[in-house]
Short mmCIF file of C-alpha atoms in Angstrom, two decimals:
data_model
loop_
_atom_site.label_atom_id
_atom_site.label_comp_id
_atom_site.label_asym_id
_atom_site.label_seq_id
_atom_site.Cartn_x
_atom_site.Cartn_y
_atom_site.Cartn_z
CA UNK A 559 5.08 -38.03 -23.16
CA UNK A 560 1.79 -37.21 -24.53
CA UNK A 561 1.17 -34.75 -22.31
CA UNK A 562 4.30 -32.48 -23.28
CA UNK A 563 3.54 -33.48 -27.05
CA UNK A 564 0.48 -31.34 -26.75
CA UNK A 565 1.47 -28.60 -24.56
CA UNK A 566 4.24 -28.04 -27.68
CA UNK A 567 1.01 -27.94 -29.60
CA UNK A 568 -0.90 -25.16 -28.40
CA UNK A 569 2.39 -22.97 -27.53
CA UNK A 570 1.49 -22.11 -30.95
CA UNK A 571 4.22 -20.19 -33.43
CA UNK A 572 6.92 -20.91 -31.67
CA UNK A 573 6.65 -24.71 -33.16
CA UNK A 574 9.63 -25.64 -35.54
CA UNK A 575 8.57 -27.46 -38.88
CA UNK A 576 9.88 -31.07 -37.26
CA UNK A 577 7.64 -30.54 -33.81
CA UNK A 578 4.57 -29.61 -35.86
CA UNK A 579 5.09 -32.87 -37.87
CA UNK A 580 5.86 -34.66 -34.37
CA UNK A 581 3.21 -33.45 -32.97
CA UNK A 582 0.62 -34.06 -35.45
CA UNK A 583 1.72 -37.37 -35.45
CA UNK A 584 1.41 -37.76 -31.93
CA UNK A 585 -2.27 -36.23 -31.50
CA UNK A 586 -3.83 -39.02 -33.65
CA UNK A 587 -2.05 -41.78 -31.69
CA UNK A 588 -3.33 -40.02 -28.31
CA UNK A 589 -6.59 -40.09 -29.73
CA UNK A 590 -6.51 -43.77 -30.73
CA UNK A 591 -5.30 -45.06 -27.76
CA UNK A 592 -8.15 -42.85 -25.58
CA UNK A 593 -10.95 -44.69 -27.93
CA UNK A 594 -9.13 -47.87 -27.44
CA UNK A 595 -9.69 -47.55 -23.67
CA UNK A 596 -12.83 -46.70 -24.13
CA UNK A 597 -13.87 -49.11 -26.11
CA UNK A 598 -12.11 -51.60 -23.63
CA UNK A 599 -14.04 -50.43 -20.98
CA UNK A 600 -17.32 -51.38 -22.65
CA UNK A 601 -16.43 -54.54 -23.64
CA UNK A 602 -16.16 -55.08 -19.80
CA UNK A 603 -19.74 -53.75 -19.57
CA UNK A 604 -18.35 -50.83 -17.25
CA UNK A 605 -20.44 -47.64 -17.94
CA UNK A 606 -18.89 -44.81 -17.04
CA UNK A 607 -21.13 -42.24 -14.94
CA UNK A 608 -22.21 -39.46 -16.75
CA UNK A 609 -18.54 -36.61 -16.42
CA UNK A 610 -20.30 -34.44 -13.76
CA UNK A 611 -19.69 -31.06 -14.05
CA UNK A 612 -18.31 -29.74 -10.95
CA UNK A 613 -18.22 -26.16 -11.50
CA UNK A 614 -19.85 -24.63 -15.32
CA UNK A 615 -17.00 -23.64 -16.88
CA UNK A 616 -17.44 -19.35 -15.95
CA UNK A 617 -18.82 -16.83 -17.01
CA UNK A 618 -19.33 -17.68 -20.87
CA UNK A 619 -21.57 -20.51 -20.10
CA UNK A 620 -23.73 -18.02 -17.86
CA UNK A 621 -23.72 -15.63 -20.75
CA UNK A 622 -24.27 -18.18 -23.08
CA UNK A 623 -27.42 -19.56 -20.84
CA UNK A 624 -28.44 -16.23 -20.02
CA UNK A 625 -29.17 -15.44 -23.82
CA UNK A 626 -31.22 -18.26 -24.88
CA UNK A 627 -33.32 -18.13 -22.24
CA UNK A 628 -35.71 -15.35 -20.17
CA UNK A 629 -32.87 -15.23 -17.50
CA UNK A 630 -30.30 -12.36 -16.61
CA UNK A 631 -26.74 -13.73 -16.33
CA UNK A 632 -27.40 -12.58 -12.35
CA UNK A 633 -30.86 -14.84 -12.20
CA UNK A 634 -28.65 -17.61 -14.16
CA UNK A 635 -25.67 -16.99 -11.22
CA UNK A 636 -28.28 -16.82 -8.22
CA UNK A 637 -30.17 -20.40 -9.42
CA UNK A 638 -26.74 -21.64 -10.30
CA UNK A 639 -24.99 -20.95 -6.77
CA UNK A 640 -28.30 -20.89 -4.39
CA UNK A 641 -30.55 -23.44 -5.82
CA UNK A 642 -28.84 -25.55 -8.77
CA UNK A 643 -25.87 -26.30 -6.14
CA UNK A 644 -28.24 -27.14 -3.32
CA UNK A 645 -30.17 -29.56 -5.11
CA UNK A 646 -27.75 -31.15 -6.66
CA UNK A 647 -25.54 -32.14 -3.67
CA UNK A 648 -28.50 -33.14 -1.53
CA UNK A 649 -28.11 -36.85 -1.80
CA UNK A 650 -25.36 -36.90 -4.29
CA UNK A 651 -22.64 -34.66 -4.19
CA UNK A 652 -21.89 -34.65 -8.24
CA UNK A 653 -22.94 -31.66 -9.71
CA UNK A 654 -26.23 -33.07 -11.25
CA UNK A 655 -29.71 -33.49 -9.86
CA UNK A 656 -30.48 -37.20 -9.78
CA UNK A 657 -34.08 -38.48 -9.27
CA UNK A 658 -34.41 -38.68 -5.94
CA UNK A 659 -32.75 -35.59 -5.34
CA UNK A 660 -35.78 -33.79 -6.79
CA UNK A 661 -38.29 -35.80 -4.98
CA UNK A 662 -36.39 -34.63 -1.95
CA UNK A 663 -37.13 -31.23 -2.49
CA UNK A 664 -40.85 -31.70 -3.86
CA UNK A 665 -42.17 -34.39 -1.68
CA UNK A 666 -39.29 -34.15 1.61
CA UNK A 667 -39.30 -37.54 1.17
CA UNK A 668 -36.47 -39.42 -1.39
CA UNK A 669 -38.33 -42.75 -1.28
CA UNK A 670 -41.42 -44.28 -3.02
CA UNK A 671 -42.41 -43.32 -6.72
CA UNK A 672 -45.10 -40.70 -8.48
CA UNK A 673 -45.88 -41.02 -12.16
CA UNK A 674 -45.70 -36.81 -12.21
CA UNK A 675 -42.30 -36.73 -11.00
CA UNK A 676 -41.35 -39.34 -13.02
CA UNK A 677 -43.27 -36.99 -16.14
CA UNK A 678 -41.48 -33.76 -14.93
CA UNK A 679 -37.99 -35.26 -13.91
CA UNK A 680 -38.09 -36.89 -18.00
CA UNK A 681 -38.96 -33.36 -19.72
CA UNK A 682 -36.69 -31.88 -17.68
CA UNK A 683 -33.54 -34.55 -18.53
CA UNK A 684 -33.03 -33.17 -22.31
CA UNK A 685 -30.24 -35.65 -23.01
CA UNK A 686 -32.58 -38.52 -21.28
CA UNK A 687 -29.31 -39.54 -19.24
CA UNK A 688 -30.92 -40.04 -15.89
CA UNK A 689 -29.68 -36.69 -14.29
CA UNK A 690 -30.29 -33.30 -14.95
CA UNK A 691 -27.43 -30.88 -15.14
CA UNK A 692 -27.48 -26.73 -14.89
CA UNK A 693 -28.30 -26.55 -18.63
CA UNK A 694 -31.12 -28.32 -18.94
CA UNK A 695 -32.74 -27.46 -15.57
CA UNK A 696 -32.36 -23.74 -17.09
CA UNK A 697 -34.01 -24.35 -20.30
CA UNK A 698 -37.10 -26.05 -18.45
CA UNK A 699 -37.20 -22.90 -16.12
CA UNK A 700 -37.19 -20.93 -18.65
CA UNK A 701 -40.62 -21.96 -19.98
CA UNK A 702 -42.00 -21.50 -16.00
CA UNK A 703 -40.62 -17.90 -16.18
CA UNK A 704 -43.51 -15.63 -16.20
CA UNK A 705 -42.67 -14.17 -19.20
CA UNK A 706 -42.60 -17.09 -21.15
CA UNK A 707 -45.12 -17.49 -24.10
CA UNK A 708 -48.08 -19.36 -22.93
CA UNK A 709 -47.51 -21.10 -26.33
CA UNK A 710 -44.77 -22.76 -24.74
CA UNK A 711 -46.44 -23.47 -21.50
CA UNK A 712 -49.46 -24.89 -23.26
CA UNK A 713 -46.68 -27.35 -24.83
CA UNK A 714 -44.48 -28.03 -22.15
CA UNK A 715 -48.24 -29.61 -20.22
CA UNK A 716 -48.70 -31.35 -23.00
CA UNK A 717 -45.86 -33.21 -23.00
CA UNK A 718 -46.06 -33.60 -19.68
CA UNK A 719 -49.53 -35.33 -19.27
CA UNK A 720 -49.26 -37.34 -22.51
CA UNK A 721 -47.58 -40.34 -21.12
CA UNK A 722 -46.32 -42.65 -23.39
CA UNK A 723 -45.83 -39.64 -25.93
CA UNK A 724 -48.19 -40.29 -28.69
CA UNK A 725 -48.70 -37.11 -29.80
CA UNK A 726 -52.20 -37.43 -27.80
CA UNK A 727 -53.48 -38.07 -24.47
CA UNK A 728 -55.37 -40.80 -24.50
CA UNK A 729 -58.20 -41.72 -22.13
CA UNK A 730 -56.28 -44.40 -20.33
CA UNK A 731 -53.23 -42.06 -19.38
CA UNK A 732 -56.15 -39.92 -17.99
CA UNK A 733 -57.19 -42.44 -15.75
CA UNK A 734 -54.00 -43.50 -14.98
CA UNK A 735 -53.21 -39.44 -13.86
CA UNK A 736 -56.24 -39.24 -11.63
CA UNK A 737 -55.45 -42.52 -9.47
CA UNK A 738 -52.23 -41.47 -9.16
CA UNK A 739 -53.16 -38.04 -7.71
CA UNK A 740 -56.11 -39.83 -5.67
CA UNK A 741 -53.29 -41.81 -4.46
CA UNK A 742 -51.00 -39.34 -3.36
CA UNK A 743 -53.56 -37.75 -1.79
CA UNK A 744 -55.01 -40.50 -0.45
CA UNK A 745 -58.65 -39.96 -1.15
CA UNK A 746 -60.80 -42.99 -2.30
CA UNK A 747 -63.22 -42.56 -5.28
CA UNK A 748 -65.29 -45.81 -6.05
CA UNK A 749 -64.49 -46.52 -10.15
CA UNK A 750 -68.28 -45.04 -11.37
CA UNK A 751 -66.95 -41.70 -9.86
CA UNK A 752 -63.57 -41.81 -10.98
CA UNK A 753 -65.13 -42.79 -14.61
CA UNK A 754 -67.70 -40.13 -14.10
CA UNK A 755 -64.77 -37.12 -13.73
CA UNK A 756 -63.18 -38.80 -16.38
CA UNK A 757 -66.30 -38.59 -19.05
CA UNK A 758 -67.15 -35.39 -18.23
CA UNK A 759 -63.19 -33.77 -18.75
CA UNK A 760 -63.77 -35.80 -22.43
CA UNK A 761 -66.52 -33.85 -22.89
CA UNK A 762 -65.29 -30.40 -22.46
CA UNK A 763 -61.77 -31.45 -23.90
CA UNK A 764 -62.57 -33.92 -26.83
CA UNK A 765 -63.99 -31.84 -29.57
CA UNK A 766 -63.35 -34.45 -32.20
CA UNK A 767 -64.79 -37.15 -29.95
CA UNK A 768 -62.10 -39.61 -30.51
CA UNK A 769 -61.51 -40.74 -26.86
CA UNK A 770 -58.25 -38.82 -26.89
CA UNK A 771 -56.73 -35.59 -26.72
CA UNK A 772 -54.78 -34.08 -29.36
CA UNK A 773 -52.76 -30.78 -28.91
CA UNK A 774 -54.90 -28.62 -31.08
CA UNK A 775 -57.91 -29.81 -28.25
CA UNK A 776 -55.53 -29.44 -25.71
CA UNK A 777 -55.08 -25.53 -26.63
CA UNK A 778 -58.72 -24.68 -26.53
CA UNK A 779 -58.88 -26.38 -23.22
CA UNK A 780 -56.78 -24.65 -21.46
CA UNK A 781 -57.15 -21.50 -23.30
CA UNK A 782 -61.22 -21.91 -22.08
CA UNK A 783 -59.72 -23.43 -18.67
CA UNK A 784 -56.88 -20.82 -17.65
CA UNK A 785 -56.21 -22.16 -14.22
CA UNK A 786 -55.07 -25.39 -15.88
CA UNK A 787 -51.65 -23.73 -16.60
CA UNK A 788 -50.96 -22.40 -12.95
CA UNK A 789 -48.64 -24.89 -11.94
CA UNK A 790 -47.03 -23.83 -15.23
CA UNK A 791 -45.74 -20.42 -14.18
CA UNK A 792 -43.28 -19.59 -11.26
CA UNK A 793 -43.62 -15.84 -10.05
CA UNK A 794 -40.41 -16.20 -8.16
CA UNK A 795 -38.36 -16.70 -11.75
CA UNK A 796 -39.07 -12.75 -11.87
CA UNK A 797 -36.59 -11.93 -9.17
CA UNK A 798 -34.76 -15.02 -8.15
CA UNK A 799 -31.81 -12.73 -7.02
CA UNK A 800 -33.71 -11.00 -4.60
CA UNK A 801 -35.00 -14.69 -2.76
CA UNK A 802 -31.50 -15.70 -1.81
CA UNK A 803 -30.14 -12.94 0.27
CA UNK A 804 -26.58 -14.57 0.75
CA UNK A 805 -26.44 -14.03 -3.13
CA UNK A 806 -25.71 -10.61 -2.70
CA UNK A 807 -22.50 -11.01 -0.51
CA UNK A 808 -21.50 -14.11 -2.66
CA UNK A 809 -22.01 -13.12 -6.39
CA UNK A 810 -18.96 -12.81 -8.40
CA UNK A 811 -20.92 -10.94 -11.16
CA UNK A 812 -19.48 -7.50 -11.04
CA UNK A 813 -22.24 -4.71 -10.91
CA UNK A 814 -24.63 -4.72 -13.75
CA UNK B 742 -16.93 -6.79 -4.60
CA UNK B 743 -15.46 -3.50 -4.73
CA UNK B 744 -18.85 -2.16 -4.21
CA UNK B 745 -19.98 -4.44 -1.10
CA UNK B 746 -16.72 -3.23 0.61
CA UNK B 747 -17.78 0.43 0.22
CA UNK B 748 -21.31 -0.38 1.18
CA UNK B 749 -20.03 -2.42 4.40
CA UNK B 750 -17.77 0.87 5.60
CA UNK B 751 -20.84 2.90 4.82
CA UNK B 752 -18.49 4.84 2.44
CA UNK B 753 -20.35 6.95 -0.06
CA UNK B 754 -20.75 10.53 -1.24
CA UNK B 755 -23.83 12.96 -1.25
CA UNK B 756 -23.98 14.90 -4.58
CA UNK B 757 -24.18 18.21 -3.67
CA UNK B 758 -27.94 19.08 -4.98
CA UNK B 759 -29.20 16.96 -2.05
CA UNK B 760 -30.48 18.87 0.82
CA UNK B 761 -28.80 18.78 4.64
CA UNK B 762 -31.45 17.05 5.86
CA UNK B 763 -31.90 14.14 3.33
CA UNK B 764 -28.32 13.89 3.71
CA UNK B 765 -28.44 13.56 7.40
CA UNK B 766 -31.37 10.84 6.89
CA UNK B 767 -29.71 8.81 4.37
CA UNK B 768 -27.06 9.34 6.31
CA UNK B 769 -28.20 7.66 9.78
CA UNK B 770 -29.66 4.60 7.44
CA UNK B 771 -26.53 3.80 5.69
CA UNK B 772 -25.43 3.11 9.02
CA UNK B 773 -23.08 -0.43 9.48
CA UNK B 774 -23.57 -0.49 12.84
CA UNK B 775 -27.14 -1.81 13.75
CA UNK B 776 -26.80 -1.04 16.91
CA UNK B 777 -26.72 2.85 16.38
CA UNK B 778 -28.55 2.41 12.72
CA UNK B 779 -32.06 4.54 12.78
CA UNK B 780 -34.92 2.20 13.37
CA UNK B 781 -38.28 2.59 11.21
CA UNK B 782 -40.26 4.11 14.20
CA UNK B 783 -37.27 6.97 13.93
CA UNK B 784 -37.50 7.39 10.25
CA UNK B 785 -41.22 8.08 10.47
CA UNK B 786 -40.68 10.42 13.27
CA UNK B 787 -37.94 12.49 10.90
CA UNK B 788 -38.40 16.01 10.00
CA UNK B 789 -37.32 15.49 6.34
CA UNK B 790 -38.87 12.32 5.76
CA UNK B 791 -42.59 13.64 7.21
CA UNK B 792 -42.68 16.38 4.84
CA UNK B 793 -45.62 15.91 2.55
CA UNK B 794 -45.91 12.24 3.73
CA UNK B 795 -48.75 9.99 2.62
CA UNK B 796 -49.31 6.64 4.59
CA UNK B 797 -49.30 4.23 1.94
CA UNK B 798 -52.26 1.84 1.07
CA UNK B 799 -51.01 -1.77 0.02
CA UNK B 800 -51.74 -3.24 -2.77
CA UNK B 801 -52.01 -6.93 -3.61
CA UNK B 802 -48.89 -8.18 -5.87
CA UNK B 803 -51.71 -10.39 -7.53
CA UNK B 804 -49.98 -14.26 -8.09
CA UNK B 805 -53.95 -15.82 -7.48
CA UNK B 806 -56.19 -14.94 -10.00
CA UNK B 807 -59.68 -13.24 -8.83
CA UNK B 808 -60.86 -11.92 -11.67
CA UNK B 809 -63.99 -14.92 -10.93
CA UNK B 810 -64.32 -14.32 -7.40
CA UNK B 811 -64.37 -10.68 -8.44
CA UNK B 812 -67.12 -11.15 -10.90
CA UNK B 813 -69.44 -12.86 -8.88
CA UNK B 814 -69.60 -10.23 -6.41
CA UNK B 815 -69.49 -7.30 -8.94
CA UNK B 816 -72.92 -8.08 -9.87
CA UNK B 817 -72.52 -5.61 -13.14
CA UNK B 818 -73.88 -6.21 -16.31
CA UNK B 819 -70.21 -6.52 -18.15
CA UNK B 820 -68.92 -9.29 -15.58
CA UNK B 821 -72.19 -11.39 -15.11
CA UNK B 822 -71.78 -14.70 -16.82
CA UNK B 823 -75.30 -15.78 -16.43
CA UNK B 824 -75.20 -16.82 -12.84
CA UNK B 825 -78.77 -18.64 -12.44
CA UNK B 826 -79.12 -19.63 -8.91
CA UNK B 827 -76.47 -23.01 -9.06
CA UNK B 828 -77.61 -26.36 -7.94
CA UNK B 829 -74.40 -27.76 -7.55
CA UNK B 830 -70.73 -26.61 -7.01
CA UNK B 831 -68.36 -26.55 -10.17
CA UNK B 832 -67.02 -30.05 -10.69
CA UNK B 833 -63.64 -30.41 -11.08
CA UNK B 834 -62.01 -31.46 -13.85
CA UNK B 835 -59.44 -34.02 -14.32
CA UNK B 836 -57.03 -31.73 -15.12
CA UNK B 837 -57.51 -29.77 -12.56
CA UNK B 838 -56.92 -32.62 -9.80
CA UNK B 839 -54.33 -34.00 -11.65
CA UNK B 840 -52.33 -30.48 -11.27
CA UNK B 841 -52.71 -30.51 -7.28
CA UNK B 842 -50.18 -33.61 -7.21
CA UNK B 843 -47.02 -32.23 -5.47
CA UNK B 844 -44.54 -33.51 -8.23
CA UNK B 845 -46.37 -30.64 -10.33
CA UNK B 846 -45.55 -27.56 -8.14
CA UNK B 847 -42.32 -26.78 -8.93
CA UNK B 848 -42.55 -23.30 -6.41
CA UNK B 849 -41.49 -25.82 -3.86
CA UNK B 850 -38.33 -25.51 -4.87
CA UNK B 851 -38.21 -21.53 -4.25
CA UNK B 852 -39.77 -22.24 -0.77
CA UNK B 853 -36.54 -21.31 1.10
CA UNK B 854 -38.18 -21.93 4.98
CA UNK B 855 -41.42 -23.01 4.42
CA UNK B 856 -43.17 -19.75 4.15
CA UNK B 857 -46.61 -19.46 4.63
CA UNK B 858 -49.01 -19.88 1.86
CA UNK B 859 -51.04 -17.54 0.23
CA UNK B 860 -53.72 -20.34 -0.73
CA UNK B 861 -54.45 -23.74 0.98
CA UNK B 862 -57.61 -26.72 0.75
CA UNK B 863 -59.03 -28.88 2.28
CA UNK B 864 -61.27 -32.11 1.37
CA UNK B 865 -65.02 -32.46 2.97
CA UNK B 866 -66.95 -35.50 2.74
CA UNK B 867 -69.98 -32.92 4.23
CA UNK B 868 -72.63 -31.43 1.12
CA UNK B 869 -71.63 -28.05 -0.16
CA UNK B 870 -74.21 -26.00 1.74
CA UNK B 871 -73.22 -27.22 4.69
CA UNK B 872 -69.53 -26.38 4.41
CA UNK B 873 -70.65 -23.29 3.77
CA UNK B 874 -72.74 -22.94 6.56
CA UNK B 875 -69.64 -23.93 8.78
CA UNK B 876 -67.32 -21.53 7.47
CA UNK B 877 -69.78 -18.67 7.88
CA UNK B 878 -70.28 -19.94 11.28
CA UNK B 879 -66.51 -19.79 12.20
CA UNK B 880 -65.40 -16.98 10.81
CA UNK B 881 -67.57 -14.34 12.51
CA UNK B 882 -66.63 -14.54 15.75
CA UNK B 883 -62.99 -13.83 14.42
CA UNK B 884 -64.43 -10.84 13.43
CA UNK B 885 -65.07 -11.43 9.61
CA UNK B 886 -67.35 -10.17 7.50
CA UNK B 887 -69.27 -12.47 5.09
CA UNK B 888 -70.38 -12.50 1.59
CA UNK B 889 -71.67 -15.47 -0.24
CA UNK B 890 -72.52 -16.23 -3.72
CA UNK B 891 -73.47 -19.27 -5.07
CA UNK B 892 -70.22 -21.44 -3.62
CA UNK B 893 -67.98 -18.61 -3.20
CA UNK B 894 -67.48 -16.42 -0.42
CA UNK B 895 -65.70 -13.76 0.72
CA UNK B 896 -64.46 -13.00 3.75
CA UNK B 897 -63.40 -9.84 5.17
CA UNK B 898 -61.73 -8.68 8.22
CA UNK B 899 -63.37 -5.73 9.70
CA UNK B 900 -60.22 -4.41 11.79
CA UNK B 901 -57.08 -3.70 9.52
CA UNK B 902 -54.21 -5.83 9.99
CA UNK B 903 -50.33 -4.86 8.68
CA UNK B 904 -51.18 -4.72 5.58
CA UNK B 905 -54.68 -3.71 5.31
CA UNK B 906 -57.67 -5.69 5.77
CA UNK B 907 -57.29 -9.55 5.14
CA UNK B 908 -59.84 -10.53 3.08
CA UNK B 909 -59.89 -14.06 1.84
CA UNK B 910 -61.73 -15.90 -0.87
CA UNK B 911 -62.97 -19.09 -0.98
CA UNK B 912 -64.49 -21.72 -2.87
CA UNK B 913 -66.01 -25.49 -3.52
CA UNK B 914 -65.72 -27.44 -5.90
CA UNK B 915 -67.39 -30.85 -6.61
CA UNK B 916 -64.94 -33.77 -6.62
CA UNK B 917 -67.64 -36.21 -6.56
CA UNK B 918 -71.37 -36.11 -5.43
CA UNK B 919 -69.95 -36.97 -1.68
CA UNK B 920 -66.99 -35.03 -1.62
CA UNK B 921 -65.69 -31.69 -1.91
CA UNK B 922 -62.88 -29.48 -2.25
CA UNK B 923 -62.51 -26.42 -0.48
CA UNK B 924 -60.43 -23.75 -1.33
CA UNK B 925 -59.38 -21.18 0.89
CA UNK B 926 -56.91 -18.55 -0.22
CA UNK B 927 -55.80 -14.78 0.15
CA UNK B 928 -57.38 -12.62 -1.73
CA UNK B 929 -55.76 -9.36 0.76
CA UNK B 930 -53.65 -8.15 3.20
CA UNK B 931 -50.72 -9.76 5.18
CA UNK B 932 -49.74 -13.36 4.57
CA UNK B 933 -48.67 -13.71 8.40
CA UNK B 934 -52.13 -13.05 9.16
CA UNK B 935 -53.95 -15.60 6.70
CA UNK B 936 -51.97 -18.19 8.16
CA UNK B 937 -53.29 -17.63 11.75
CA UNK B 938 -56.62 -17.03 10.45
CA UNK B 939 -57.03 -20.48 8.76
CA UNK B 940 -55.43 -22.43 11.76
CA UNK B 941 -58.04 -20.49 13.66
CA UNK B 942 -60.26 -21.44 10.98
CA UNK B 943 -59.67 -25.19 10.79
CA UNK B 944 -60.00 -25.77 14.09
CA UNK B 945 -63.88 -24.50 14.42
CA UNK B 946 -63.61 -26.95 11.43
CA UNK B 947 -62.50 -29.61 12.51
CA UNK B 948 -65.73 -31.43 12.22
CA UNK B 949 -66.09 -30.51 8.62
CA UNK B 950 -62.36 -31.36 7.74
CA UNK B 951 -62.08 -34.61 6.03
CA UNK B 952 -58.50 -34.22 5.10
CA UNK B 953 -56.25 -31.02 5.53
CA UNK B 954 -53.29 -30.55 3.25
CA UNK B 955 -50.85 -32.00 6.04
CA UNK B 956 -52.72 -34.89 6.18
CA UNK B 957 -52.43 -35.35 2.43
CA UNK B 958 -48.68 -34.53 2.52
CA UNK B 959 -48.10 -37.79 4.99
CA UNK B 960 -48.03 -39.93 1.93
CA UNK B 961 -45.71 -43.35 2.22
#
């Protein structure tokens, strides 16, 4: 019953004065009894998954994603339907890229933990609900796209190495960094070495001497240590249609 | 689609300001059929397409930075950032380790079938002169040329490969007193080619080689 209430609803002009009334009537109940459920459902301690997204929904959403970032509305199709889709069904086949879906593709491997996944996969999850979907994977591309500002890279590290987000990198979160990447890589420093790389980065990065690094220090840094942002640029963002060359035969975007 | 039908039939139109024989060219490459297609060999055999014809010379679609490796071995006035005779390799900086950690190269998601890198390392628990020494040693016989300076070299090929000469760049750097970094990358010529060259490479190596890139990829 609710369901032909509504279809009466958006039929539009063609509504007599006693359906409008009925039907205005009816909307608010629908919506009640929908928060109701809801409401029901957490009291049970049932949390819903997050509403995957199975397809966007078309072209206006491409458009849409296509102006606010660096990205043509082909570049948005081609990561969309060759890479967004890939990744996203590789363990889980919702629509969303779930943890271990990108360690998958960075490491080949979906098991074990590394703090710099765990730092990229969080600035990368806007909405911090535990997956990333096709809009915010685009907006963190965007600031890899070669054409980004470096502003924005320069930021986008920040917030990446500063672990507990202070608003500063602290020493410890330094240290904590550089076992974890002599751990993945499985070399072994003894702890006067590791506290000797450690003093020495201070000393070109802390200009205020405080044993931590705030973003103003963090500009000069890089901005006197370029290669420090090269992990922050992907080339290939410049002509992601031409990597895929199924795209081609599969786009749905007429000529542009 | 519309237009990937046409270009599947090979069904197009030459305006009529093009001459016969680009015509015919373009014609025998639109071909669908690959089996009757023109191959490249044919193409640079063709009248039309020989006709004031310069072999190319490739140039590098830069994504590695040389400008330093570039400066060291410029050796003019404007690029010289006093280079006094080094005693020790550039250290690393934490920064700079921290960014090797896989979960921070995001390319790896654009790496459709593994393609060969442009730009690899390797770890080396020998002291900095003597890595150098060892490279210098093993890449001659291959037939490369070597220039050193301070702890960068360059190394080029002396026969020209696909694309040009390779020439490849590399460097150390100081991860601690005992143990270095070595970084060996393309600085030239065909990627195909680098990759051969540095197994080649890390073989005569293998002595020197604390830990490859593979081996550092076998984590848990």
């Amino acid at each position: 019953m609710d369901s032909t209430g509504k279809s009466f609803f958006f039929r539009g002009s063609s509504l007599t004065m006693g359906e409008s009334i009925c039907a205005a009537a009816l909307i608010p109940i629908v919506a009640a009894v929908d928060f109701l459920f809801f409401a029901a459902i957490n009291c049970f301690g049932y949390r819903p998954r997050p509403r995957p997204k199975k397809c966007l929904s078309g072209f206006a959403d491409m458009i849409r994603l296509a102006d606010e970032s660096r990205f043509t509305v082909n570049d948005i199709e081609a990561l969309y339907d060759e890479l967004f889709k890939k990744l996203s069904s590789s363990i889980i086949d919702d629509g969303l890229i779930h943890k271990e879906e990108l360690q998958l593709a960075l490491f080949q491997a979906p098991k074990g933990s590394n703090l710099f996944l765990d730092r990229v996969f969080d600035l990368f999850d806007e909405k911090k609900n535990g997956v990333i979907e096709f809009e915010e994977f685009v907006h963190a591309l965007d600031v890899f796209h070669p054409y980004a500002p470096v502003e924005d890279k320069i930021d986008f590290a920040f917030r990446l190495y500063d672990l507990r987000q202070t608003g500063f990198i602290e020493r410890e979160e330094v240290k904590q960094m550089v076992i974890a990447i002599l751990m993945e890589s499985e070399l072994n420093l003894s702890d006067d070495l590791l506290e000797e790389i450690i003093d020495k980065t201070f000393a070109d990065a802390d200009a205020d001497k405080d044993g931590r690094i705030n973003k103003e220090e963090w500009k000069a840094f890089v901005l006197h240590n370029p290669n420090l942002l090269k992990n922050m640029t992907l080339p290939h963002l410049k002509c992601i249609t031409t990597l895929f060359p199924s795209f081609v035969f599969n786009t749905g975007v007429e000529d542009l | 689609m519309n237009l990937y039908k046409k270009i599947s039939v090979a069904e197009f139109t030459c305006p009529p300001w093009l001459s016969f024989s680009a015509m015919k060219l373009i014609t025998r490459i639109l071909d669908p059929n690959p089996m009757t297609r023109i191959t490249i060999p044919e193409i640079l055999q063709d009248e039309w397409f020989r006709k004031d014809y310069k072999p190319p010379v490739f140039e590098e679609k830069d994504d590695t930075n040389l400008d330093d490796v570039e400066a060291v071995f410029k050796d003019s006035e404007e690029h010289h950032v006093t280079e006094k005779r080094k005693e020790q390799p550039t250290t690393m900086n934490a920064f700079e380790l921290i960014s090797m950690s896989k979960g921070l190269n995001l390319g790896k998601l654009f790496d459709a079938e593994q393609g060969f890198k442009r730009e690899t390392r390797f770890t080396s628990k020998c002291p900095a002169n003597e890595i150098i020494h060892k490279i210098e040693e093993a890449a001659k016989p291959l037939g490369f040329d070597v220039h050193k300076k301070n702890y960068k070299m360059r190394l080029e090929n002396l026969k020209a490969g696909r694309k040009g000469n390779l020439n490849v760049a590399t460097e150390i750097f100081q991860v601690a007193p005992s143990l270095h970094m070595v970084e060996v990358r393309k600085a030239k010529g065909d990627t195909l080619e680098f990759h051969k060259f540095y197994k080649n490479l890390s073989s005569s190596l293998d002595d020197v080689v604390w830990k490859t890139e593979e081996d550092m990829k076998e984590v848990k």
